[in-house]
């Protein structure tokens, strides 16, 4: 119990003093996570919507694989990305290993199936409602996807936030491909792991509380920008 109170005190102290390392690590965490989220949404939202409206051979198999990938172990993703980006790997010439870019790549692989699967579930229900109208208007596939994404944006926001929550809390894959290098690839989760290993539980808890506050802040800001509370859509 004393460690928890010490962690709270450490978190308050770090925030009130605007600790330079905390600000740097927090901004890097947001930069990596939001970059990965933007790329993953560009892939997953159209993919999930397309799977909801299009019937094709092996569609059920594709959806089953997508759902299975939601549980993909992050450390395995980190290992695969590490091998691909290492000097002996096919993309070693790009020198991306132990950079924020490698961390973004790992996070994109981890959260894309999650966002796509949630999108598919949401768009499947919306497609049942819009099916007859869009068919009667003789719309193309791209028009149907764009229409469903636009009208289902509140459900898609939930999918994106789920991806954000998983990405910002990721540590295994990030540690492997990023290396937890100070002032370069260290983020909140890897800093917490480092301080825990050092036995500084108060600072680790303090960073943990900052991480939770950061995640809650982004979620509340997203809901506020989406004006969900104004329109009674909670």
PDB file of C-alpha atoms in Angstrom:
ATOM      1  CA  UNK A   1       0.000   0.000   0.000  1.00  0.00           C
ATOM      2  CA  UNK A   2       2.895   2.334   0.760  1.00  0.00           C
ATOM      3  CA  UNK A   3       4.257   1.770  -2.751  1.00  0.00           C
ATOM      4  CA  UNK A   4       0.923   2.874  -4.247  1.00  0.00           C
ATOM      5  CA  UNK A   5       0.870   6.117  -2.251  1.00  0.00           C
ATOM      6  CA  UNK A   6       4.518   6.692  -3.111  1.00  0.00           C
ATOM      7  CA  UNK A   7       3.674   6.120  -6.771  1.00  0.00           C
ATOM      8  CA  UNK A   8       0.848   8.651  -6.633  1.00  0.00           C
ATOM      9  CA  UNK A   9       3.168  11.163  -4.976  1.00  0.00           C
ATOM     10  CA  UNK A  10       5.836  10.491  -7.629  1.00  0.00           C
ATOM     11  CA  UNK A  11       3.314  10.990 -10.429  1.00  0.00           C
ATOM     12  CA  UNK A  12       2.102  14.289  -8.954  1.00  0.00           C
ATOM     13  CA  UNK A  13       5.685  15.470  -8.460  1.00  0.00           C
ATOM     14  CA  UNK A  14       6.681  14.602 -12.028  1.00  0.00           C
ATOM     15  CA  UNK A  15       3.649  16.384 -13.469  1.00  0.00           C
ATOM     16  CA  UNK A  16       3.821  19.509 -11.282  1.00  0.00           C
ATOM     17  CA  UNK A  17       7.534  19.980 -11.944  1.00  0.00           C
ATOM     18  CA  UNK A  18       7.067  19.308 -15.677  1.00  0.00           C
ATOM     19  CA  UNK A  19       9.918  16.819 -15.528  1.00  0.00           C
ATOM     20  CA  UNK A  20      11.851  17.063 -18.788  1.00  0.00           C
ATOM     21  CA  UNK A  21      12.337  13.301 -19.153  1.00  0.00           C
ATOM     22  CA  UNK A  22       8.645  12.670 -18.451  1.00  0.00           C
ATOM     23  CA  UNK A  23       7.550  15.222 -21.057  1.00  0.00           C
ATOM     24  CA  UNK A  24       9.949  13.772 -23.629  1.00  0.00           C
ATOM     25  CA  UNK A  25       8.887  10.181 -22.972  1.00  0.00           C
ATOM     26  CA  UNK A  26       5.171  11.060 -22.933  1.00  0.00           C
ATOM     27  CA  UNK A  27       5.390  12.969 -26.213  1.00  0.00           C
ATOM     28  CA  UNK A  28       7.291  10.116 -27.820  1.00  0.00           C
ATOM     29  CA  UNK A  29       4.672   7.646 -26.581  1.00  0.00           C
ATOM     30  CA  UNK A  30       1.925   9.742 -28.156  1.00  0.00           C
ATOM     31  CA  UNK A  31       3.887  10.249 -31.355  1.00  0.00           C
ATOM     32  CA  UNK A  32       4.527   6.539 -31.873  1.00  0.00           C
ATOM     33  CA  UNK A  33       1.036   5.426 -30.841  1.00  0.00           C
ATOM     34  CA  UNK A  34      -0.909   8.047 -32.806  1.00  0.00           C
ATOM     35  CA  UNK A  35       1.237   7.465 -35.906  1.00  0.00           C
ATOM     36  CA  UNK A  36       0.591   3.729 -35.690  1.00  0.00           C
ATOM     37  CA  UNK A  37      -3.110   4.343 -35.068  1.00  0.00           C
ATOM     38  CA  UNK A  38      -3.452   6.614 -38.116  1.00  0.00           C
ATOM     39  CA  UNK A  39      -1.769   4.072 -40.410  1.00  0.00           C
ATOM     40  CA  UNK A  40      -3.728   1.157 -38.938  1.00  0.00           C
ATOM     41  CA  UNK A  41      -7.043   3.004 -39.388  1.00  0.00           C
ATOM     42  CA  UNK A  42      -6.229   3.768 -43.025  1.00  0.00           C
ATOM     43  CA  UNK A  43      -5.846   0.021 -43.558  1.00  0.00           C
ATOM     44  CA  UNK A  44      -8.372  -1.461 -41.132  1.00  0.00           C
ATOM     45  CA  UNK A  45     -11.432   0.763 -41.559  1.00  0.00           C
ATOM     46  CA  UNK A  46     -11.815   0.215 -45.327  1.00  0.00           C
ATOM     47  CA  UNK A  47     -10.869  -3.461 -44.948  1.00  0.00           C
ATOM     48  CA  UNK A  48     -13.419  -4.137 -42.217  1.00  0.00           C
ATOM     49  CA  UNK A  49     -16.121  -2.267 -44.124  1.00  0.00           C
ATOM     50  CA  UNK A  50     -15.325  -4.098 -47.368  1.00  0.00           C
ATOM     51  CA  UNK A  51     -15.601  -7.462 -45.619  1.00  0.00           C
ATOM     52  CA  UNK A  52     -19.006  -6.417 -44.290  1.00  0.00           C
ATOM     53  CA  UNK A  53     -20.492  -5.546 -47.689  1.00  0.00           C
ATOM     54  CA  UNK A  54     -18.714  -7.822 -50.153  1.00  0.00           C
ATOM     55  CA  UNK A  55     -19.365 -11.515 -50.661  1.00  0.00           C
ATOM     56  CA  UNK A  56     -16.526 -13.537 -52.188  1.00  0.00           C
ATOM     57  CA  UNK A  57     -14.944 -16.953 -51.992  1.00  0.00           C
ATOM     58  CA  UNK A  58     -13.048 -17.653 -48.759  1.00  0.00           C
ATOM     59  CA  UNK A  59     -14.634 -14.567 -47.153  1.00  0.00           C
ATOM     60  CA  UNK A  60     -15.470 -16.512 -43.998  1.00  0.00           C
ATOM     61  CA  UNK A  61     -11.915 -17.782 -43.850  1.00  0.00           C
ATOM     62  CA  UNK A  62     -10.506 -14.274 -44.156  1.00  0.00           C
ATOM     63  CA  UNK A  63     -12.782 -13.053 -41.350  1.00  0.00           C
ATOM     64  CA  UNK A  64     -11.805 -16.025 -39.166  1.00  0.00           C
ATOM     65  CA  UNK A  65      -8.100 -15.329 -39.705  1.00  0.00           C
ATOM     66  CA  UNK A  66      -8.647 -11.635 -38.973  1.00  0.00           C
ATOM     67  CA  UNK A  67     -10.397 -12.475 -35.706  1.00  0.00           C
ATOM     68  CA  UNK A  68      -7.657 -14.919 -34.781  1.00  0.00           C
ATOM     69  CA  UNK A  69      -4.985 -12.266 -35.380  1.00  0.00           C
ATOM     70  CA  UNK A  70      -6.614 -10.115 -32.711  1.00  0.00           C
ATOM     71  CA  UNK A  71      -4.882 -12.362 -30.197  1.00  0.00           C
ATOM     72  CA  UNK A  72      -1.514 -12.243 -31.931  1.00  0.00           C
ATOM     73  CA  UNK A  73       1.218 -12.311 -29.231  1.00  0.00           C
ATOM     74  CA  UNK A  74       3.009  -8.937 -29.323  1.00  0.00           C
ATOM     75  CA  UNK A  75       6.401 -10.481 -28.525  1.00  0.00           C
ATOM     76  CA  UNK A  76       6.079 -12.684 -31.610  1.00  0.00           C
ATOM     77  CA  UNK A  77       5.266  -9.610 -33.698  1.00  0.00           C
ATOM     78  CA  UNK A  78       8.305  -7.880 -32.216  1.00  0.00           C
ATOM     79  CA  UNK A  79      10.502 -10.859 -33.011  1.00  0.00           C
ATOM     80  CA  UNK A  80       9.321 -11.058 -36.628  1.00  0.00           C
ATOM     81  CA  UNK A  81       9.753  -7.312 -37.175  1.00  0.00           C
ATOM     82  CA  UNK A  82      13.193  -7.504 -35.546  1.00  0.00           C
ATOM     83  CA  UNK A  83      14.289 -10.258 -37.934  1.00  0.00           C
ATOM     84  CA  UNK A  84      12.934  -8.397 -40.970  1.00  0.00           C
ATOM     85  CA  UNK A  85      14.638  -5.128 -40.015  1.00  0.00           C
ATOM     86  CA  UNK A  86      17.919  -6.585 -38.736  1.00  0.00           C
ATOM     87  CA  UNK A  87      21.051  -6.296 -40.858  1.00  0.00           C
ATOM     88  CA  UNK A  88      20.630  -9.906 -41.987  1.00  0.00           C
ATOM     89  CA  UNK A  89      16.961  -9.355 -42.836  1.00  0.00           C
ATOM     90  CA  UNK A  90      15.437  -8.274 -46.145  1.00  0.00           C
ATOM     91  CA  UNK A  91      14.871  -4.694 -44.933  1.00  0.00           C
ATOM     92  CA  UNK A  92      18.097  -4.288 -42.988  1.00  0.00           C
ATOM     93  CA  UNK A  93      19.426  -1.808 -45.536  1.00  0.00           C
ATOM     94  CA  UNK A  94      16.813   0.711 -44.358  1.00  0.00           C
ATOM     95  CA  UNK A  95      18.439   0.900 -40.894  1.00  0.00           C
ATOM     96  CA  UNK A  96      15.055   1.089 -39.151  1.00  0.00           C
ATOM     97  CA  UNK A  97      15.788  -1.236 -36.231  1.00  0.00           C
ATOM     98  CA  UNK A  98      15.887   0.517 -32.832  1.00  0.00           C
ATOM     99  CA  UNK A  99      14.090   3.573 -34.183  1.00  0.00           C
ATOM    100  CA  UNK A 100      10.601   4.982 -33.520  1.00  0.00           C
ATOM    101  CA  UNK A 101       9.680   3.905 -37.065  1.00  0.00           C
ATOM    102  CA  UNK A 102      10.265   0.247 -36.168  1.00  0.00           C
ATOM    103  CA  UNK A 103       8.061   0.716 -33.116  1.00  0.00           C
ATOM    104  CA  UNK A 104       5.309   2.177 -35.294  1.00  0.00           C
ATOM    105  CA  UNK A 105       5.543  -0.783 -37.690  1.00  0.00           C
ATOM    106  CA  UNK A 106       5.182  -3.270 -34.827  1.00  0.00           C
ATOM    107  CA  UNK A 107       2.201  -1.435 -33.374  1.00  0.00           C
ATOM    108  CA  UNK A 108       0.476  -1.229 -36.771  1.00  0.00           C
ATOM    109  CA  UNK A 109       0.747  -5.014 -37.158  1.00  0.00           C
ATOM    110  CA  UNK A 110      -0.634  -5.550 -33.647  1.00  0.00           C
ATOM    111  CA  UNK A 111      -3.650  -3.217 -33.768  1.00  0.00           C
ATOM    112  CA  UNK A 112      -4.761  -3.461 -37.406  1.00  0.00           C
ATOM    113  CA  UNK A 113      -6.577  -6.826 -36.961  1.00  0.00           C
ATOM    114  CA  UNK A 114      -8.292  -5.523 -33.815  1.00  0.00           C
ATOM    115  CA  UNK A 115      -9.590  -2.362 -35.490  1.00  0.00           C
ATOM    116  CA  UNK A 116     -10.599  -4.242 -38.656  1.00  0.00           C
ATOM    117  CA  UNK A 117     -12.511  -6.894 -36.706  1.00  0.00           C
ATOM    118  CA  UNK A 118     -14.453  -4.349 -34.632  1.00  0.00           C
ATOM    119  CA  UNK A 119     -15.127  -2.355 -37.799  1.00  0.00           C
ATOM    120  CA  UNK A 120     -16.461  -5.441 -39.546  1.00  0.00           C
ATOM    121  CA  UNK A 121     -18.886  -6.163 -36.713  1.00  0.00           C
ATOM    122  CA  UNK A 122     -20.164  -2.587 -36.640  1.00  0.00           C
ATOM    123  CA  UNK A 123     -20.426  -2.188 -40.410  1.00  0.00           C
ATOM    124  CA  UNK A 124     -22.206  -5.521 -40.833  1.00  0.00           C
ATOM    125  CA  UNK A 125     -25.177  -4.211 -38.850  1.00  0.00           C
ATOM    126  CA  UNK A 126     -25.091  -0.870 -40.654  1.00  0.00           C
ATOM    127  CA  UNK A 127     -24.923  -2.591 -44.039  1.00  0.00           C
ATOM    128  CA  UNK A 128     -28.095  -4.532 -43.243  1.00  0.00           C
ATOM    129  CA  UNK A 129     -29.815  -1.177 -42.739  1.00  0.00           C
ATOM    130  CA  UNK A 130     -28.366   0.541 -45.828  1.00  0.00           C
ATOM    131  CA  UNK A 131     -28.264  -2.464 -48.162  1.00  0.00           C
ATOM    132  CA  UNK A 132     -31.489  -1.910 -50.115  1.00  0.00           C
ATOM    133  CA  UNK A 133     -30.982   1.854 -50.454  1.00  0.00           C
ATOM    134  CA  UNK A 134     -27.408   1.662 -51.731  1.00  0.00           C
ATOM    135  CA  UNK A 135     -28.220  -1.193 -54.094  1.00  0.00           C
ATOM    136  CA  UNK A 136     -31.206   0.704 -55.523  1.00  0.00           C
ATOM    137  CA  UNK A 137     -29.001   3.748 -56.140  1.00  0.00           C
ATOM    138  CA  UNK A 138     -26.608   1.541 -58.127  1.00  0.00           C
ATOM    139  CA  UNK A 139     -23.600   2.700 -56.127  1.00  0.00           C
ATOM    140  CA  UNK A 140     -20.131   1.281 -56.640  1.00  0.00           C
ATOM    141  CA  UNK A 141     -18.143  -0.600 -54.022  1.00  0.00           C
ATOM    142  CA  UNK A 142     -16.010   2.413 -53.133  1.00  0.00           C
ATOM    143  CA  UNK A 143     -19.112   4.579 -52.731  1.00  0.00           C
ATOM    144  CA  UNK A 144     -20.687   1.999 -50.434  1.00  0.00           C
ATOM    145  CA  UNK A 145     -17.559   1.750 -48.306  1.00  0.00           C
ATOM    146  CA  UNK A 146     -17.248   5.536 -48.084  1.00  0.00           C
ATOM    147  CA  UNK A 147     -20.931   5.941 -47.174  1.00  0.00           C
ATOM    148  CA  UNK A 148     -20.818   3.339 -44.409  1.00  0.00           C
ATOM    149  CA  UNK A 149     -17.606   4.762 -42.974  1.00  0.00           C
ATOM    150  CA  UNK A 150     -19.072   8.273 -42.936  1.00  0.00           C
ATOM    151  CA  UNK A 151     -22.382   7.280 -41.357  1.00  0.00           C
ATOM    152  CA  UNK A 152     -20.838   4.778 -38.964  1.00  0.00           C
ATOM    153  CA  UNK A 153     -18.061   7.082 -37.771  1.00  0.00           C
ATOM    154  CA  UNK A 154     -19.150   6.904 -34.120  1.00  0.00           C
ATOM    155  CA  UNK A 155     -18.824   3.127 -34.070  1.00  0.00           C
ATOM    156  CA  UNK A 156     -15.532   3.419 -35.900  1.00  0.00           C
ATOM    157  CA  UNK A 157     -14.303   5.858 -33.271  1.00  0.00           C
ATOM    158  CA  UNK A 158     -14.816   3.093 -30.719  1.00  0.00           C
ATOM    159  CA  UNK A 159     -12.748   0.739 -32.884  1.00  0.00           C
ATOM    160  CA  UNK A 160      -9.986   3.330 -33.169  1.00  0.00           C
ATOM    161  CA  UNK A 161      -9.963   3.946 -29.421  1.00  0.00           C
ATOM    162  CA  UNK A 162      -9.693   0.205 -28.803  1.00  0.00           C
ATOM    163  CA  UNK A 163      -6.649   0.158 -31.072  1.00  0.00           C
ATOM    164  CA  UNK A 164      -5.192   3.188 -29.304  1.00  0.00           C
ATOM    165  CA  UNK A 165      -5.651   1.552 -25.905  1.00  0.00           C
ATOM    166  CA  UNK A 166      -3.841  -1.588 -26.965  1.00  0.00           C
ATOM    167  CA  UNK A 167      -1.057   0.291 -28.730  1.00  0.00           C
ATOM    168  CA  UNK A 168      -0.198   2.751 -25.965  1.00  0.00           C
ATOM    169  CA  UNK A 169      -0.017  -0.045 -23.404  1.00  0.00           C
ATOM    170  CA  UNK A 170       2.219  -2.272 -25.530  1.00  0.00           C
ATOM    171  CA  UNK A 171       5.644  -3.111 -24.124  1.00  0.00           C
ATOM    172  CA  UNK A 172       6.878  -6.497 -25.428  1.00  0.00           C
ATOM    173  CA  UNK A 173       7.171  -5.750 -29.133  1.00  0.00           C
ATOM    174  CA  UNK A 174       8.256  -2.171 -28.461  1.00  0.00           C
ATOM    175  CA  UNK A 175      11.079  -3.335 -26.223  1.00  0.00           C
ATOM    176  CA  UNK A 176      12.340  -5.785 -28.854  1.00  0.00           C
ATOM    177  CA  UNK A 177      12.321  -3.501 -31.907  1.00  0.00           C
ATOM    178  CA  UNK A 178      12.932  -0.197 -30.106  1.00  0.00           C
ATOM    179  CA  UNK A 179      15.560  -1.245 -27.606  1.00  0.00           C
ATOM    180  CA  UNK A 180      14.401   1.224 -24.917  1.00  0.00           C
ATOM    181  CA  UNK A 181      17.183   3.661 -25.826  1.00  0.00           C
ATOM    182  CA  UNK A 182      17.211   6.785 -23.677  1.00  0.00           C
ATOM    183  CA  UNK A 183      16.282   9.995 -25.524  1.00  0.00           C
ATOM    184  CA  UNK A 184      15.587   7.958 -28.659  1.00  0.00           C
ATOM    185  CA  UNK A 185      13.127   5.079 -28.326  1.00  0.00           C
ATOM    186  CA  UNK A 186      12.178   5.076 -24.645  1.00  0.00           C
ATOM    187  CA  UNK A 187       8.415   5.374 -24.108  1.00  0.00           C
ATOM    188  CA  UNK A 188       6.242   5.190 -21.000  1.00  0.00           C
ATOM    189  CA  UNK A 189       5.723   1.429 -21.034  1.00  0.00           C
ATOM    190  CA  UNK A 190       9.388   0.593 -21.517  1.00  0.00           C
ATOM    191  CA  UNK A 191      10.361   3.186 -18.896  1.00  0.00           C
ATOM    192  CA  UNK A 192       7.992   1.499 -16.437  1.00  0.00           C
ATOM    193  CA  UNK A 193       9.550  -1.890 -17.188  1.00  0.00           C
ATOM    194  CA  UNK A 194      13.028  -0.412 -16.707  1.00  0.00           C
ATOM    195  CA  UNK A 195      12.253   1.242 -13.358  1.00  0.00           C
ATOM    196  CA  UNK A 196      10.531  -1.919 -12.118  1.00  0.00           C
ATOM    197  CA  UNK A 197      13.647  -3.912 -12.962  1.00  0.00           C
ATOM    198  CA  UNK A 198      15.735  -1.384 -11.042  1.00  0.00           C
ATOM    199  CA  UNK A 199      13.458  -1.762  -8.032  1.00  0.00           C
ATOM    200  CA  UNK A 200      12.238   1.845  -8.131  1.00  0.00           C
ATOM    201  CA  UNK A 201       8.581   0.912  -7.716  1.00  0.00           C
ATOM    202  CA  UNK A 202       7.469   4.412  -6.730  1.00  0.00           C
ATOM    203  CA  UNK A 203       8.744   5.929  -9.973  1.00  0.00           C
ATOM    204  CA  UNK A 204       7.391   2.969 -11.973  1.00  0.00           C
ATOM    205  CA  UNK A 205       3.955   3.454 -10.427  1.00  0.00           C
ATOM    206  CA  UNK A 206       4.204   7.186 -10.995  1.00  0.00           C
ATOM    207  CA  UNK A 207       4.896   6.625 -14.687  1.00  0.00           C
ATOM    208  CA  UNK A 208       2.052   4.096 -14.726  1.00  0.00           C
ATOM    209  CA  UNK A 209      -0.397   6.650 -13.363  1.00  0.00           C
ATOM    210  CA  UNK A 210       0.805   9.150 -15.963  1.00  0.00           C
ATOM    211  CA  UNK A 211       0.241   6.545 -18.683  1.00  0.00           C
ATOM    212  CA  UNK A 212      -3.298   5.864 -17.441  1.00  0.00           C
ATOM    213  CA  UNK A 213      -4.022   9.597 -17.280  1.00  0.00           C
ATOM    214  CA  UNK A 214      -2.688  10.056 -20.810  1.00  0.00           C
ATOM    215  CA  UNK A 215      -4.892   7.266 -22.164  1.00  0.00           C
ATOM    216  CA  UNK A 216      -7.966   8.618 -20.359  1.00  0.00           C
ATOM    217  CA  UNK A 217      -7.210  12.125 -21.567  1.00  0.00           C
ATOM    218  CA  UNK A 218      -7.032  11.074 -25.216  1.00  0.00           C
ATOM    219  CA  UNK A 219     -10.286   9.113 -24.885  1.00  0.00           C
ATOM    220  CA  UNK A 220     -12.128  12.021 -23.249  1.00  0.00           C
ATOM    221  CA  UNK A 221     -10.747  14.472 -25.808  1.00  0.00           C
ATOM    222  CA  UNK A 222     -11.905  12.222 -28.646  1.00  0.00           C
ATOM    223  CA  UNK A 223     -15.421  11.985 -27.196  1.00  0.00           C
ATOM    224  CA  UNK A 224     -15.500  15.744 -26.686  1.00  0.00           C
ATOM    225  CA  UNK A 225     -14.378  16.450 -30.250  1.00  0.00           C
ATOM    226  CA  UNK A 226     -16.947  13.948 -31.509  1.00  0.00           C
ATOM    227  CA  UNK A 227     -19.607  15.691 -29.384  1.00  0.00           C
ATOM    228  CA  UNK A 228     -21.029  12.323 -28.337  1.00  0.00           C
ATOM    229  CA  UNK A 229     -22.211  13.659 -24.991  1.00  0.00           C
ATOM    230  CA  UNK A 230     -24.058  16.565 -26.639  1.00  0.00           C
ATOM    231  CA  UNK A 231     -26.054  14.315 -28.897  1.00  0.00           C
ATOM    232  CA  UNK A 232     -26.785  11.730 -26.240  1.00  0.00           C
ATOM    233  CA  UNK A 233     -24.761   8.975 -27.918  1.00  0.00           C
ATOM    234  CA  UNK A 234     -22.783   7.663 -24.931  1.00  0.00           C
TER     235      UNK A 234
END
